[in-house]
mmCIF file of C-alpha atoms in Angstrom:
data_model
loop_
_atom_site.group_PDB
_atom_site.id
_atom_site.type_symbol
_atom_site.label_atom_id
_atom_site.label_comp_id
_atom_site.label_asym_id
_atom_site.label_seq_id
_atom_site.Cartn_x
_atom_site.Cartn_y
_atom_site.Cartn_z
ATOM 1 C CA MET A 141 18.376 -33.263 3.152
ATOM 2 C CA ARG A 142 19.128 -32.882 6.838
ATOM 3 C CA ARG A 143 19.457 -29.444 8.489
ATOM 4 C CA ARG A 144 23.234 -29.553 8.813
ATOM 5 C CA GLU A 145 23.606 -30.590 5.169
ATOM 6 C CA VAL A 146 21.267 -27.826 4.008
ATOM 7 C CA LEU A 147 23.163 -25.172 5.907
ATOM 8 C CA SER A 148 26.539 -26.541 4.843
ATOM 9 C CA ALA A 149 25.448 -26.433 1.225
ATOM 10 C CA ALA A 150 24.284 -22.844 1.638
ATOM 11 C CA ILE A 151 27.570 -21.757 3.155
ATOM 12 C CA ALA A 152 29.380 -23.394 0.287
ATOM 13 C CA LEU A 153 27.593 -21.125 -2.215
ATOM 14 C CA PRO A 154 30.073 -18.859 -4.011
ATOM 15 C CA PHE A 155 28.530 -15.795 -2.404
ATOM 16 C CA ALA A 156 31.747 -13.853 -2.395
ATOM 17 C CA ALA A 157 31.870 -14.135 -6.150
ATOM 18 C CA ARG A 158 28.338 -12.684 -6.408
ATOM 19 C CA ALA A 159 28.917 -9.781 -4.070
ATOM 20 C CA GLN A 160 29.106 -6.296 -5.530
ATOM 21 C CA ALA A 161 29.770 -4.074 -2.611
ATOM 22 C CA ALA A 162 29.768 -3.916 1.157
ATOM 23 C CA LEU A 163 27.268 -1.410 2.563
ATOM 24 C CA SER A 164 26.533 -0.355 6.140
ATOM 25 C CA ASP A 165 23.200 -1.383 7.608
ATOM 26 C CA GLY A 166 21.287 0.405 10.357
ATOM 27 C CA ALA A 167 23.428 -1.181 13.051
ATOM 28 C CA GLY A 168 26.692 -0.135 11.416
ATOM 29 C CA ARG A 169 27.425 -3.677 10.212
ATOM 30 C CA ARG A 170 29.060 -4.092 6.825
ATOM 31 C CA VAL A 171 26.878 -6.263 4.619
ATOM 32 C CA SER A 172 28.005 -7.604 1.263
ATOM 33 C CA ILE A 173 25.264 -7.080 -1.309
ATOM 34 C CA PRO A 174 24.939 -9.017 -4.597
ATOM 35 C CA ALA A 175 25.138 -7.118 -7.858
ATOM 36 C CA LYS A 176 21.395 -7.634 -8.340
ATOM 37 C CA VAL A 177 18.886 -7.885 -5.517
ATOM 38 C CA GLU A 178 15.674 -9.447 -6.799
ATOM 39 C CA ARG A 179 14.412 -11.542 -3.906
ATOM 40 C CA VAL A 180 14.251 -10.246 -0.325
ATOM 41 C CA PHE A 181 13.124 -12.164 2.757
ATOM 42 C CA PRO A 182 11.597 -9.987 5.515
ATOM 43 C CA ALA A 183 12.684 -11.131 8.977
ATOM 44 C CA GLY A 184 9.548 -9.750 10.652
ATOM 45 C CA PRO A 185 6.379 -7.687 10.072
ATOM 46 C CA PRO A 186 7.966 -4.182 10.296
ATOM 47 C CA ALA A 187 10.574 -5.220 7.718
ATOM 48 C CA ALA A 188 7.896 -6.638 5.412
ATOM 49 C CA ILE A 189 5.924 -3.378 5.458
ATOM 50 C CA LEU A 190 9.032 -1.230 5.029
ATOM 51 C CA LEU A 191 10.124 -3.286 2.033
ATOM 52 C CA TYR A 192 6.622 -3.417 0.545
ATOM 53 C CA THR A 193 6.326 0.364 0.607
ATOM 54 C CA LEU A 194 9.695 0.815 -1.086
ATOM 55 C CA ALA A 195 10.003 -2.103 -3.497
ATOM 56 C CA PRO A 196 6.968 -4.413 -3.372
ATOM 57 C CA ASP A 197 8.175 -6.521 -6.287
ATOM 58 C CA LEU A 198 11.154 -7.719 -4.223
ATOM 59 C CA LEU A 199 9.076 -9.020 -1.322
ATOM 60 C CA LEU A 200 9.162 -12.823 -1.233
ATOM 61 C CA GLY A 201 6.239 -13.164 1.170
ATOM 62 C CA TRP A 202 4.756 -12.050 4.463
ATOM 63 C CA PRO A 203 5.582 -13.143 8.010
ATOM 64 C CA ARG A 204 1.894 -14.044 8.249
ATOM 65 C CA ALA A 205 -0.618 -14.230 5.440
ATOM 66 C CA ASN A 206 -2.721 -11.099 5.103
ATOM 67 C CA LYS A 207 -6.425 -11.461 5.834
ATOM 68 C CA ALA A 208 -9.130 -10.837 3.256
ATOM 69 C CA GLU A 209 -10.063 -7.523 4.882
ATOM 70 C CA GLU A 210 -6.431 -6.395 4.576
ATOM 71 C CA LEU A 211 -5.794 -7.483 0.996
ATOM 72 C CA GLU A 212 -7.949 -4.798 -0.582
ATOM 73 C CA PHE A 213 -5.544 -2.184 0.766
ATOM 74 C CA LEU A 214 -2.495 -3.784 -0.829
ATOM 75 C CA LEU A 215 -1.348 -4.257 -4.391
ATOM 76 C CA PRO A 216 -2.913 -7.267 -6.159
ATOM 77 C CA GLY A 217 -0.376 -10.021 -6.581
ATOM 78 C CA ILE A 218 1.771 -8.633 -3.748
ATOM 79 C CA GLY A 219 -0.552 -8.510 -0.779
ATOM 80 C CA ASN A 220 -1.469 -12.142 -1.260
ATOM 81 C CA ARG A 221 2.064 -13.469 -1.491
ATOM 82 C CA PRO A 222 2.563 -16.502 0.757
ATOM 83 C CA GLU A 223 3.200 -16.680 4.448
ATOM 84 C CA VAL A 224 6.915 -17.268 5.013
ATOM 85 C CA GLY A 225 7.151 -16.977 8.807
ATOM 86 C CA ARG A 226 9.542 -14.784 10.718
ATOM 87 C CA VAL A 227 13.053 -15.178 12.058
ATOM 88 C CA THR A 228 12.899 -12.470 14.696
ATOM 89 C CA GLY A 229 10.530 -11.102 17.326
ATOM 90 C CA ARG A 230 7.622 -12.735 19.091
ATOM 91 C CA GLY A 231 6.572 -16.138 17.732
ATOM 92 C CA ASN A 232 9.410 -16.592 15.254
ATOM 93 C CA THR A 233 8.213 -19.340 12.941
ATOM 94 C CA ALA A 234 10.567 -19.561 9.985
ATOM 95 C CA ASN A 235 13.339 -22.124 10.225
ATOM 96 C CA LEU A 236 16.479 -21.532 8.246
ATOM 97 C CA GLU A 237 15.816 -24.412 5.862
ATOM 98 C CA SER A 238 12.598 -22.741 4.716
ATOM 99 C CA VAL A 239 14.425 -19.437 4.319
ATOM 100 C CA LEU A 240 17.083 -21.087 2.174
ATOM 101 C CA ALA A 241 14.453 -22.827 0.067
ATOM 102 C CA LEU A 242 13.150 -19.426 -1.038
ATOM 103 C CA LYS A 243 16.643 -18.479 -2.312
ATOM 104 C CA PRO A 244 16.618 -14.842 -1.182
ATOM 105 C CA ASP A 245 19.392 -12.480 -2.248
ATOM 106 C CA LEU A 246 19.007 -10.585 1.002
ATOM 107 C CA ILE A 247 17.332 -10.848 4.407
ATOM 108 C CA VAL A 248 16.088 -7.559 5.881
ATOM 109 C CA ASP A 249 15.061 -6.923 9.456
ATOM 110 C CA SER A 250 13.703 -3.688 10.933
ATOM 111 C CA GLY A 251 13.547 -3.118 14.671
ATOM 112 C CA SER A 252 15.909 -2.942 17.572
ATOM 113 C CA THR A 253 19.635 -2.729 16.853
ATOM 114 C CA ARG A 254 20.610 -3.846 20.346
ATOM 115 C CA PRO A 255 23.410 -6.422 20.631
ATOM 116 C CA THR A 256 20.896 -9.294 20.842
ATOM 117 C CA TYR A 257 19.566 -8.504 17.378
ATOM 118 C CA VAL A 258 23.003 -7.808 15.946
ATOM 119 C CA GLU A 259 24.086 -11.239 17.169
ATOM 120 C CA LEU A 260 20.990 -12.807 15.591
ATOM 121 C CA ALA A 261 21.728 -11.104 12.280
ATOM 122 C CA ASP A 262 25.339 -12.249 12.358
ATOM 123 C CA ARG A 263 24.364 -15.802 13.280
ATOM 124 C CA VAL A 264 21.716 -16.180 10.572
ATOM 125 C CA GLN A 265 24.033 -14.666 7.993
ATOM 126 C CA GLN A 266 26.820 -17.037 8.980
ATOM 127 C CA GLN A 267 24.563 -20.100 9.007
ATOM 128 C CA THR A 268 22.845 -19.396 5.693
ATOM 129 C CA GLY A 269 25.451 -17.506 3.692
ATOM 130 C CA ILE A 270 22.755 -14.930 2.862
ATOM 131 C CA PRO A 271 23.480 -11.254 3.606
ATOM 132 C CA TYR A 272 21.335 -10.033 6.506
ATOM 133 C CA ALA A 273 20.716 -6.292 6.896
ATOM 134 C CA LEU A 274 19.439 -4.955 10.201
ATOM 135 C CA LEU A 275 17.681 -1.574 10.026
ATOM 136 C CA ASP A 276 16.874 0.725 12.913
ATOM 137 C CA GLY A 277 13.109 0.468 13.402
ATOM 138 C CA ARG A 278 12.667 3.430 15.701
ATOM 139 C CA LEU A 279 10.064 5.895 14.499
ATOM 140 C CA GLU A 280 12.422 8.867 14.450
ATOM 141 C CA THR A 281 14.955 6.991 12.293
ATOM 142 C CA THR A 282 12.428 6.123 9.574
ATOM 143 C CA PRO A 283 13.884 8.570 7.002
ATOM 144 C CA GLY A 284 17.371 7.126 7.414
ATOM 145 C CA SER A 285 16.089 3.556 7.277
ATOM 146 C CA TYR A 286 14.446 4.260 3.929
ATOM 147 C CA LEU A 287 17.683 5.703 2.572
ATOM 148 C CA THR A 288 19.680 2.710 3.809
ATOM 149 C CA LEU A 289 17.224 0.209 2.383
ATOM 150 C CA GLY A 290 17.166 2.147 -0.873
ATOM 151 C CA GLN A 291 20.909 1.609 -1.186
ATOM 152 C CA LEU A 292 20.695 -2.048 -0.243
ATOM 153 C CA VAL A 293 18.057 -2.880 -2.867
ATOM 154 C CA GLN A 294 19.093 -0.247 -5.403
ATOM 155 C CA ARG A 295 15.908 1.858 -5.212
ATOM 156 C CA ARG A 296 17.464 5.132 -4.155
ATOM 157 C CA GLU A 297 15.096 7.606 -5.837
ATOM 158 C CA ARG A 298 11.903 6.208 -4.341
ATOM 159 C CA ALA A 299 13.662 5.856 -1.009
ATOM 160 C CA ARG A 300 14.439 9.576 -1.056
ATOM 161 C CA GLU A 301 10.782 10.394 -1.810
ATOM 162 C CA LEU A 302 9.475 8.324 1.101
ATOM 163 C CA ALA A 303 12.216 9.576 3.406
ATOM 164 C CA ARG A 304 11.207 13.186 2.655
ATOM 165 C CA TYR A 305 7.579 12.472 3.517
ATOM 166 C CA ALA A 306 8.646 10.756 6.722
ATOM 167 C CA GLU A 307 10.939 13.619 7.709
ATOM 168 C CA GLU A 308 8.269 16.261 7.090
ATOM 169 C CA THR A 309 5.640 14.289 8.994
ATOM 170 C CA LEU A 310 7.880 13.676 11.976
ATOM 171 C CA SER A 311 8.999 17.286 12.257
ATOM 172 C CA THR A 312 5.582 18.856 11.619
ATOM 173 C CA VAL A 313 3.513 16.696 13.931
ATOM 174 C CA ARG A 314 6.047 16.703 16.716
ATOM 175 C CA ALA A 315 6.495 20.506 16.627
ATOM 176 C CA ARG A 316 2.766 21.074 16.973
ATOM 177 C CA CYS A 317 2.453 18.703 19.914
ATOM 178 C CA MET A 318 5.584 19.834 21.708
ATOM 179 C CA ALA A 319 4.307 23.422 21.626
ATOM 180 C CA VAL A 320 1.775 22.376 24.266
ATOM 181 C CA PRO A 321 3.149 22.968 27.787
ATOM 182 C CA ALA A 322 4.133 19.677 29.413
ATOM 183 C CA ALA A 323 1.635 20.041 32.244
ATOM 184 C CA GLN A 324 -1.224 20.405 29.737
ATOM 185 C CA ARG A 325 -0.474 17.259 27.789
ATOM 186 C CA PRO A 326 -2.960 14.463 28.511
ATOM 187 C CA ARG A 327 -2.131 11.319 30.452
ATOM 188 C CA VAL A 328 -2.598 8.445 28.016
ATOM 189 C CA TYR A 329 -3.071 4.729 28.531
ATOM 190 C CA TYR A 330 -2.394 2.391 25.622
ATOM 191 C CA ALA A 331 -4.730 -0.639 25.872
ATOM 192 C CA ARG A 332 -4.005 -3.879 24.026
ATOM 193 C CA GLY A 333 -5.934 -7.104 23.990
ATOM 194 C CA PRO A 334 -9.669 -7.768 24.450
ATOM 195 C CA ALA A 335 -9.393 -6.998 28.179
ATOM 196 C CA GLY A 336 -7.309 -3.885 27.552
ATOM 197 C CA LEU A 337 -4.824 -4.902 30.215
ATOM 198 C CA GLU A 338 -1.685 -5.224 28.123
ATOM 199 C CA THR A 339 0.262 -2.004 27.645
ATOM 200 C CA GLY A 340 3.624 -0.593 26.681
ATOM 201 C CA LEU A 341 6.067 0.545 29.358
ATOM 202 C CA SER A 342 8.476 3.443 29.015
ATOM 203 C CA GLY A 343 10.653 3.094 25.951
ATOM 204 C CA SER A 344 8.581 0.296 24.452
ATOM 205 C CA ILE A 345 8.500 0.507 20.665
ATOM 206 C CA ASN A 346 4.775 -0.218 20.919
ATOM 207 C CA VAL A 347 4.066 3.166 22.533
ATOM 208 C CA GLU A 348 6.587 5.105 20.491
ATOM 209 C CA THR A 349 3.904 7.167 18.742
ATOM 210 C CA ILE A 350 2.480 8.272 22.095
ATOM 211 C CA GLU A 351 5.841 9.164 23.577
ATOM 212 C CA PHE A 352 7.166 10.728 20.349
ATOM 213 C CA LEU A 353 4.363 13.299 20.534
ATOM 214 C CA GLY A 354 5.279 14.152 24.105
ATOM 215 C CA LEU A 355 2.076 12.698 25.545
ATOM 216 C CA ARG A 356 2.304 11.353 29.063
ATOM 217 C CA ASN A 357 2.234 7.564 29.006
ATOM 218 C CA VAL A 358 0.772 6.547 32.372
ATOM 219 C CA ALA A 359 2.900 3.379 32.339
ATOM 220 C CA ALA A 360 6.120 5.294 31.820
ATOM 221 C CA GLU A 361 7.350 4.967 35.390
ATOM 222 C CA THR A 362 8.705 1.531 34.548
ATOM 223 C CA PRO A 363 11.028 0.960 31.573
ATOM 224 C CA GLY A 364 10.532 -2.096 29.414
ATOM 225 C CA GLY A 365 8.461 -3.542 26.611
ATOM 226 C CA LEU A 366 4.908 -4.855 26.650
ATOM 227 C CA ALA A 367 3.506 -5.855 30.036
ATOM 228 C CA ASN A 368 0.276 -7.094 31.570
ATOM 229 C CA VAL A 369 -1.185 -4.823 34.214
ATOM 230 C CA SER A 370 -4.044 -5.143 36.682
ATOM 231 C CA MET A 371 -7.359 -3.314 36.625
ATOM 232 C CA GLU A 372 -6.434 -1.845 39.990
ATOM 233 C CA GLN A 373 -3.328 -0.332 38.455
ATOM 234 C CA VAL A 374 -5.320 1.243 35.618
ATOM 235 C CA LEU A 375 -7.738 2.735 38.167
ATOM 236 C CA ARG A 376 -4.813 4.198 40.084
ATOM 237 C CA TRP A 377 -3.409 5.713 36.890
ATOM 238 C CA ASP A 378 -6.871 7.039 35.945
ATOM 239 C CA PRO A 379 -5.822 8.101 32.402
ATOM 240 C CA GLU A 380 -7.496 11.009 30.639
ATOM 241 C CA VAL A 381 -7.240 9.344 27.228
ATOM 242 C CA ILE A 382 -7.191 5.671 26.210
ATOM 243 C CA VAL A 383 -5.864 4.576 22.848
ATOM 244 C CA THR A 384 -6.514 1.015 21.766
ATOM 245 C CA ILE A 385 -6.064 -1.201 18.746
ATOM 246 C CA ASP A 386 -8.555 -3.807 19.936
ATOM 247 C CA GLN A 387 -12.007 -3.480 18.428
ATOM 248 C CA ASP A 388 -13.718 -5.685 21.032
ATOM 249 C CA PHE A 389 -12.236 -3.737 23.906
ATOM 250 C CA ALA A 390 -13.267 -0.424 22.372
ATOM 251 C CA ALA A 391 -16.804 -1.664 21.774
ATOM 252 C CA GLY A 392 -17.334 -3.017 25.275
ATOM 253 C CA VAL A 393 -15.367 -0.800 27.592
ATOM 254 C CA ARG A 394 -18.156 1.729 28.161
ATOM 255 C CA ASP A 395 -20.503 -0.989 29.416
ATOM 256 C CA ASN A 396 -17.882 -2.746 31.512
ATOM 257 C CA PRO A 397 -18.448 -1.927 35.222
ATOM 258 C CA LEU A 398 -14.743 -2.431 35.899
ATOM 259 C CA TRP A 399 -13.859 0.424 33.556
ATOM 260 C CA ARG A 400 -16.707 2.842 34.231
ATOM 261 C CA GLY A 401 -14.738 4.647 36.920
ATOM 262 C CA VAL A 402 -11.801 5.435 34.645
ATOM 263 C CA ARG A 403 -11.782 9.096 33.673
ATOM 264 C CA ALA A 404 -11.162 8.458 29.953
ATOM 265 C CA VAL A 405 -14.181 6.140 29.832
ATOM 266 C CA LYS A 406 -16.436 8.504 31.772
ATOM 267 C CA GLU A 407 -15.513 11.374 29.450
ATOM 268 C CA GLY A 408 -15.810 9.387 26.222
ATOM 269 C CA ARG A 409 -12.133 9.581 25.359
ATOM 270 C CA VAL A 410 -11.485 5.971 24.336
ATOM 271 C CA HIS A 411 -10.139 5.963 20.776
ATOM 272 C CA LEU A 412 -9.868 2.960 18.471
ATOM 273 C CA SER A 413 -6.943 3.437 16.110
ATOM 274 C CA PRO A 414 -7.229 2.537 12.411
ATOM 275 C CA LYS A 415 -5.767 -0.854 11.566
ATOM 276 C CA LEU A 416 -6.254 -1.605 7.871
ATOM 277 C CA PRO A 417 -4.149 -3.058 6.470
ATOM 278 C CA PHE A 418 -1.709 -2.363 9.331
ATOM 279 C CA GLY A 419 -2.073 -0.618 12.682
ATOM 280 C CA TRP A 420 -1.554 3.126 12.680
ATOM 281 C CA ILE A 421 -0.243 3.191 16.266
ATOM 282 C CA ASP A 422 1.226 -0.267 16.602
ATOM 283 C CA PHE A 423 0.739 -3.830 15.439
ATOM 284 C CA PRO A 424 3.167 -3.875 13.951
ATOM 285 C CA PRO A 425 5.306 -0.872 14.950
ATOM 286 C CA GLY A 426 6.361 -0.024 11.405
ATOM 287 C CA VAL A 427 6.197 2.836 8.925
ATOM 288 C CA ASN A 428 2.395 2.612 9.077
ATOM 289 C CA ARG A 429 2.796 4.742 12.195
ATOM 290 C CA LEU A 430 3.608 7.804 10.085
ATOM 291 C CA VAL A 431 -0.034 8.302 9.174
ATOM 292 C CA GLY A 432 -0.843 7.272 12.732
ATOM 293 C CA LEU A 433 0.979 10.345 14.001
ATOM 294 C CA TRP A 434 -1.458 12.568 12.107
ATOM 295 C CA TRP A 435 -4.381 10.588 13.496
ATOM 296 C CA LEU A 436 -3.167 10.650 17.095
ATOM 297 C CA GLY A 437 -2.255 14.311 16.923
ATOM 298 C CA LYS A 438 -5.759 15.137 15.748
ATOM 299 C CA VAL A 439 -7.345 12.910 18.411
ATOM 300 C CA VAL A 440 -5.517 14.652 21.227
ATOM 301 C CA TYR A 441 -5.229 18.192 19.868
ATOM 302 C CA PRO A 442 -7.965 18.673 17.246
ATOM 303 C CA GLU A 443 -7.470 22.444 17.264
ATOM 304 C CA ARG A 444 -3.818 22.028 16.242
ATOM 305 C CA PHE A 445 -4.569 19.620 13.394
ATOM 306 C CA PRO A 446 -7.131 21.272 11.100
ATOM 307 C CA GLU A 447 -6.232 19.049 8.136
ATOM 308 C CA ASP A 448 -8.834 16.685 6.733
ATOM 309 C CA LEU A 449 -7.772 13.239 7.897
ATOM 310 C CA ARG A 450 -9.553 11.654 4.939
ATOM 311 C CA VAL A 451 -7.268 13.574 2.583
ATOM 312 C CA LEU A 452 -4.178 12.680 4.596
ATOM 313 C CA ALA A 453 -5.114 9.003 4.664
ATOM 314 C CA ARG A 454 -5.796 8.871 0.946
ATOM 315 C CA ASP A 455 -2.451 10.519 0.237
ATOM 316 C CA PHE A 456 -0.533 8.162 2.532
ATOM 317 C CA TYR A 457 -2.076 5.043 1.003
ATOM 318 C CA GLN A 458 -1.282 6.300 -2.482
ATOM 319 C CA ARG A 459 2.340 7.103 -1.629
ATOM 320 C CA PHE A 460 3.199 4.111 0.520
ATOM 321 C CA TYR A 461 0.795 1.267 -0.282
ATOM 322 C CA GLN A 462 0.324 2.403 -3.879
ATOM 323 C CA VAL A 463 -3.446 1.970 -3.821
ATOM 324 C CA GLN A 464 -6.260 4.473 -4.419
ATOM 325 C CA LEU A 465 -8.872 4.436 -1.689
ATOM 326 C CA THR A 466 -12.555 4.892 -2.398
ATOM 327 C CA ASP A 467 -14.657 7.054 -0.116
ATOM 328 C CA ALA A 468 -16.129 3.920 1.441
ATOM 329 C CA GLN A 469 -12.681 2.490 2.111
ATOM 330 C CA VAL A 470 -11.491 5.701 3.745
ATOM 331 C CA THR A 471 -14.539 5.649 5.977
ATOM 332 C CA ARG A 472 -13.903 2.046 6.959
ATOM 333 C CA VAL A 473 -10.231 2.661 7.679
ATOM 334 C CA LEU A 474 -10.942 5.646 9.890
ATOM 335 C CA ALA A 475 -13.657 3.765 11.742
ATOM 336 C CA GLY A 476 -11.009 1.363 12.971
ATOM 337 C CA ARG A 477 -12.274 -1.501 10.660
ATOM 338 C CA SER A 478 -15.654 -3.189 10.598
#
């Protein structure tokens, strides 16, 4: 069947007859929800993780297939669900025919609620006839996003539990960090990629954990998203702390003559963030960052975070990923993966 015919057939579905109620999504859009939501398509990685943590049984698949090293940290039968592509963000790969073929009751996205993404949600919903809910993916709105998603998929009680954890984490970690005078907060560079020369500018969702804790992002003079920078620029910034998600960069930076002059490298303050099954600081910028806040707080202010990170990690994985970690797994997670 050709694309136009597929989409026309979808629009012709008697969706109105199946709708139960119209609910507000994170962008304030009214979305008509079927009486029963049993199949949900995640528009991108943050949405997939958010949905997995709340209602894993509803998740149709993942924007990209999880790797073997990631699967052991996810529920059997859920973590290995198929790759379905993505309809939003970098490298969108799912065409609307493939979305329709999966027959979802609902499409969920989590991220920016700027007009561009509202227009995308409206367009996909109009073209497919499938309700499309857009949730605010900002870190500080995580509790509200859980409550909204809980209404959309009729899992209100668990949504309230996860929202409470998120609220307590956000308020506790932020209060401890913000008690440090601004002038005493370290200047932090976020390094992405094997060369470490991709970073997040001011307001980028990718550095939200750093900025949420009041740390001074050295790239904050320029607003924007992710950007490539030069080695000369990094030397001029001369950060006191480097946070990275790239294992190769972290392993080689101390022996790289280009980086030896950077203060964070000289003082041994290059920190590889945990990334199993999902990044604690970024990659993707989802609810996985909640446990990342504890990690980053302890990295920067160890005296203010006396808690045992192994205990915190085990608790987070039990609550959100619904898996029990062994001691060996906790060690591997905290090491930033092997």
